[in-house]
PDB file of C-alpha atoms in Angstrom:
ATOM      1  CA  MET A   4      64.902  47.488  81.217  1.00 52.00           C
ATOM      2  CA  SER A   5      67.961  49.065  83.048  1.00 52.00           C
ATOM      3  CA  THR A   6      69.490  45.760  83.349  1.00 54.00           C
ATOM      4  CA  ARG A   7      69.579  45.285  79.535  1.00 56.00           C
ATOM      5  CA  ASN A   8      71.014  48.801  79.001  1.00 57.00           C
ATOM      6  CA  GLU A   9      73.637  48.127  81.675  1.00 52.00           C
ATOM      7  CA  SER A  10      74.663  44.860  80.299  1.00 49.00           C
ATOM      8  CA  LYS A  11      75.091  46.601  76.751  1.00 50.00           C
ATOM      9  CA  ARG A  12      77.304  49.134  78.379  1.00 48.00           C
ATOM     10  CA  LEU A  13      79.360  46.535  80.112  1.00 46.00           C
ATOM     11  CA  PHE A  14      79.798  44.562  76.866  1.00 45.00           C
ATOM     12  CA  SER A  15      80.823  47.543  75.069  1.00 45.00           C
ATOM     13  CA  LEU A  16      83.457  48.409  77.717  1.00 43.00           C
ATOM     14  CA  ASP A  17      84.791  44.817  77.775  1.00 44.00           C
ATOM     15  CA  ALA A  18      85.037  45.002  73.963  1.00 43.00           C
ATOM     16  CA  ARG A  19      86.862  48.224  73.970  1.00 44.00           C
ATOM     17  CA  LEU A  20      89.427  46.731  76.619  1.00 41.00           C
ATOM     18  CA  MET A  21      89.854  43.700  74.525  1.00 43.00           C
ATOM     19  CA  VAL A  22      90.481  45.786  71.433  1.00 41.00           C
ATOM     20  CA  ALA A  23      93.010  47.916  73.324  1.00 42.00           C
ATOM     21  CA  ALA A  24      94.839  44.870  74.868  1.00 42.00           C
ATOM     22  CA  LEU A  25      94.992  43.381  71.422  1.00 41.00           C
ATOM     23  CA  ALA A  26      96.425  46.617  69.906  1.00 42.00           C
ATOM     24  CA  LEU A  27      99.054  46.830  72.699  1.00 42.00           C
ATOM     25  CA  THR A  28     100.003  43.137  71.990  1.00 41.00           C
ATOM     26  CA  MET A  29     100.321  43.686  68.297  1.00 39.00           C
ATOM     27  CA  SER A  30     102.365  46.885  68.641  1.00 43.00           C
ATOM     28  CA  THR A  31     104.940  44.994  70.706  1.00 45.00           C
ATOM     29  CA  THR A  32     105.222  41.992  68.544  1.00 46.00           C
ATOM     30  CA  VAL A  33     108.734  41.369  67.118  1.00 45.00           C
ATOM     31  CA  THR A  34     108.349  40.677  63.370  1.00 48.00           C
ATOM     32  CA  SER A  35     112.070  40.559  62.200  1.00 50.00           C
ATOM     33  CA  GLY A  36     112.682  37.029  63.414  1.00 49.00           C
ATOM     34  CA  GLU A  37     114.363  38.396  66.746  1.00 50.00           C
ATOM     35  CA  SER A  38     113.652  36.729  69.897  1.00 56.00           C
ATOM     36  CA  ALA A  39     110.600  38.241  71.390  1.00 64.00           C
ATOM     37  CA  GLU A  40     111.556  37.221  74.920  1.00 81.00           C
ATOM     38  CA  PRO A  41     111.376  40.243  77.023  1.00 81.00           C
ATOM     39  CA  ARG A  42     114.206  41.741  79.012  1.00 85.00           C
ATOM     40  CA  HIS A  43     113.286  42.128  82.709  1.00 90.00           C
ATOM     41  CA  VAL A  44     114.596  45.179  84.133  1.00 93.00           C
ATOM     42  CA  ARG A  45     114.232  46.050  87.783  1.00 94.00           C
ATOM     43  CA  LEU A  46     113.963  49.683  89.168  1.00 95.00           C
ATOM     44  CA  VAL A  47     114.215  49.897  92.871  1.00 95.00           C
ATOM     45  CA  VAL A  48     112.725  52.875  94.627  1.00 95.00           C
ATOM     46  CA  THR A  49     114.099  53.499  97.976  1.00 94.00           C
ATOM     47  CA  ASP A  50     112.223  54.835 100.936  1.00 92.00           C
ATOM     48  CA  THR A  51     114.080  58.153 100.569  1.00 93.00           C
ATOM     49  CA  GLY A  52     113.330  58.494  96.937  1.00 93.00           C
ATOM     50  CA  GLN A  53     116.511  57.186  95.186  1.00 96.00           C
ATOM     51  CA  TYR A  54     116.249  55.131  92.098  1.00 96.00           C
ATOM     52  CA  ILE A  55     118.402  51.984  91.321  1.00 96.00           C
ATOM     53  CA  LEU A  56     118.025  50.601  87.834  1.00 96.00           C
ATOM     54  CA  SER A  57     119.452  47.279  87.127  1.00 93.00           C
ATOM     55  CA  GLY A  58     121.683  47.508  90.121  1.00 95.00           C
ATOM     56  CA  LYS A  59     123.125  51.133  89.453  1.00 96.00           C
ATOM     57  CA  PRO A  60     121.991  54.225  91.028  1.00 97.00           C
ATOM     58  CA  VAL A  61     120.412  56.657  88.724  1.00 97.00           C
ATOM     59  CA  ALA A  62     119.056  60.240  89.086  1.00 97.00           C
ATOM     60  CA  LEU A  63     115.292  60.647  88.049  1.00 94.00           C
ATOM     61  CA  ALA A  64     116.327  63.277  85.646  1.00 94.00           C
ATOM     62  CA  ASN A  65     118.617  60.579  83.930  1.00 96.00           C
ATOM     63  CA  LEU A  66     116.098  57.702  83.925  1.00 96.00           C
ATOM     64  CA  ARG A  67     114.386  58.605  80.723  1.00 95.00           C
ATOM     65  CA  VAL A  68     117.804  58.444  78.991  1.00 95.00           C
ATOM     66  CA  GLN A  69     118.616  55.168  80.610  1.00 95.00           C
ATOM     67  CA  LEU A  70     115.368  53.634  79.590  1.00 94.00           C
ATOM     68  CA  ARG A  71     115.861  54.671  75.973  1.00 93.00           C
ATOM     69  CA  GLU A  72     119.243  53.128  75.879  1.00 92.00           C
ATOM     70  CA  LEU A  73     117.676  49.940  77.069  1.00 90.00           C
ATOM     71  CA  LYS A  74     114.893  50.119  74.478  1.00 89.00           C
ATOM     72  CA  SER A  75     117.513  50.732  71.756  1.00 88.00           C
ATOM     73  CA  SER A  76     118.358  46.951  71.869  1.00 83.00           C
ATOM     74  CA  GLY A  77     115.096  46.371  70.080  1.00 83.00           C
ATOM     75  CA  ARG A  78     114.160  43.704  72.767  1.00 84.00           C
ATOM     76  CA  PRO A  79     110.844  44.293  74.478  1.00 87.00           C
ATOM     77  CA  ILE A  80     111.358  45.650  78.125  1.00 88.00           C
ATOM     78  CA  ASP A  81     109.474  44.420  81.228  1.00 90.00           C
ATOM     79  CA  LEU A  82     110.125  47.096  83.783  1.00 92.00           C
ATOM     80  CA  HIS A  83     109.360  45.936  87.512  1.00 92.00           C
ATOM     81  CA  VAL A  84     109.321  48.800  89.755  1.00 92.00           C
ATOM     82  CA  THR A  85     110.083  47.646  93.432  1.00 91.00           C
ATOM     83  CA  GLY A  86     110.434  49.070  96.769  1.00 89.00           C
ATOM     84  CA  SER A  87     109.352  48.430 100.516  1.00 86.00           C
ATOM     85  CA  SER A  88     105.822  49.186 101.668  1.00 84.00           C
ATOM     86  CA  LYS A  89     107.194  52.543 103.056  1.00 87.00           C
ATOM     87  CA  VAL A  90     108.019  54.067  99.814  1.00 89.00           C
ATOM     88  CA  GLU A  91     105.827  57.142  99.187  1.00 91.00           C
ATOM     89  CA  TYR A  92     103.748  57.077  95.995  1.00 88.00           C
ATOM     90  CA  LYS A  93     105.197  60.642  95.052  1.00 92.00           C
ATOM     91  CA  TYR A  94     108.594  58.718  94.322  1.00 93.00           C
ATOM     92  CA  VAL A  95     107.015  55.908  92.316  1.00 92.00           C
ATOM     93  CA  LEU A  96     104.639  57.932  90.090  1.00 91.00           C
ATOM     94  CA  PRO A  97     107.151  59.910  88.196  1.00 94.00           C
ATOM     95  CA  ALA A  98     109.169  56.769  87.316  1.00 93.00           C
ATOM     96  CA  MET A  99     105.941  55.072  86.266  1.00 92.00           C
ATOM     97  CA  GLN A 100     105.086  58.284  84.015  1.00 92.00           C
ATOM     98  CA  ILE A 101     108.530  58.146  82.521  1.00 93.00           C
ATOM     99  CA  ALA A 102     108.201  54.567  81.623  1.00 92.00           C
ATOM    100  CA  GLN A 103     104.866  55.209  79.932  1.00 91.00           C
ATOM    101  CA  GLU A 104     106.170  58.249  77.952  1.00 92.00           C
ATOM    102  CA  GLU A 105     109.061  56.218  76.749  1.00 90.00           C
ATOM    103  CA  GLY A 106     106.568  53.630  75.389  1.00 88.00           C
ATOM    104  CA  LEU A 107     107.336  50.607  77.577  1.00 84.00           C
ATOM    105  CA  ALA A 108     104.562  48.223  77.032  1.00 74.00           C
ATOM    106  CA  LYS A 109     104.700  46.463  80.412  1.00 85.00           C
ATOM    107  CA  ALA A 110     105.622  48.190  83.585  1.00 84.00           C
ATOM    108  CA  ALA A 111     104.526  46.685  86.976  1.00 86.00           C
ATOM    109  CA  VAL A 112     104.838  48.077  90.463  1.00 86.00           C
ATOM    110  CA  VAL A 113     105.876  45.169  92.888  1.00 83.00           C
ATOM    111  CA  MET A 114     106.071  46.333  96.461  1.00 76.00           C
ATOM    112  CA  SER A 115     106.861  44.154  99.371  1.00 71.00           C
ATOM    113  CA  PRO A 116     104.125  43.754 102.033  1.00 67.00           C
ATOM    114  CA  PRO A 117     104.872  45.206 105.477  1.00 61.00           C
ATOM    115  CA  SER A 118     106.575  42.674 107.815  1.00 59.00           C
ATOM    116  CA  ALA A 119     104.486  41.327 110.888  1.00 56.00           C
ATOM    117  CA  PRO A 120     105.671  42.453 114.149  1.00 57.00           C
ATOM    118  CA  GLY A 121     108.381  40.066 115.462  1.00 55.00           C
ATOM    119  CA  SER A 122     108.824  38.545 112.119  1.00 48.00           C
ATOM    120  CA  SER A 123     112.330  39.154 112.066  1.00 48.00           C
ATOM    121  CA  ALA A 124     112.956  37.061 115.114  1.00 44.00           C
ATOM    122  CA  SER A 125     113.955  33.324 114.347  1.00 42.00           C
ATOM    123  CA  PRO A 126     111.687  30.574 115.784  1.00 44.00           C
ATOM    124  CA  SER A 127     114.598  29.492 118.049  1.00 45.00           C
ATOM    125  CA  SER A 128     114.799  32.730 119.750  1.00 43.00           C
ATOM    126  CA  LYS A 129     111.405  32.697 120.904  1.00 42.00           C
TER     127      LYS A 129
END
């Protein structure tokens, strides 16, 4: 009996997620005939907490304004937040919160994996 109730709960959750995903997709659809091709924007977060948006340094206090300017083009924005594996989450979280508050439909954190010991050495130097 608990299996039946559990499967109903899971189905209900799946249905809600599908509706939420559909709503998000519909809200970002371009209807004016413009190209719906998203603009890929890269935000680098350095190990020391500095931000570089599309190759230009930006203070966290100005990030919101910069994202609004990018959005003003009317083209969907895909924000890729990148950094090394050493970046502390306390630097990444504020940037992601600002992106969410500014209504960016797609924002992803893409961190580079830690390098293996000795990986910087070329095979010929061994």
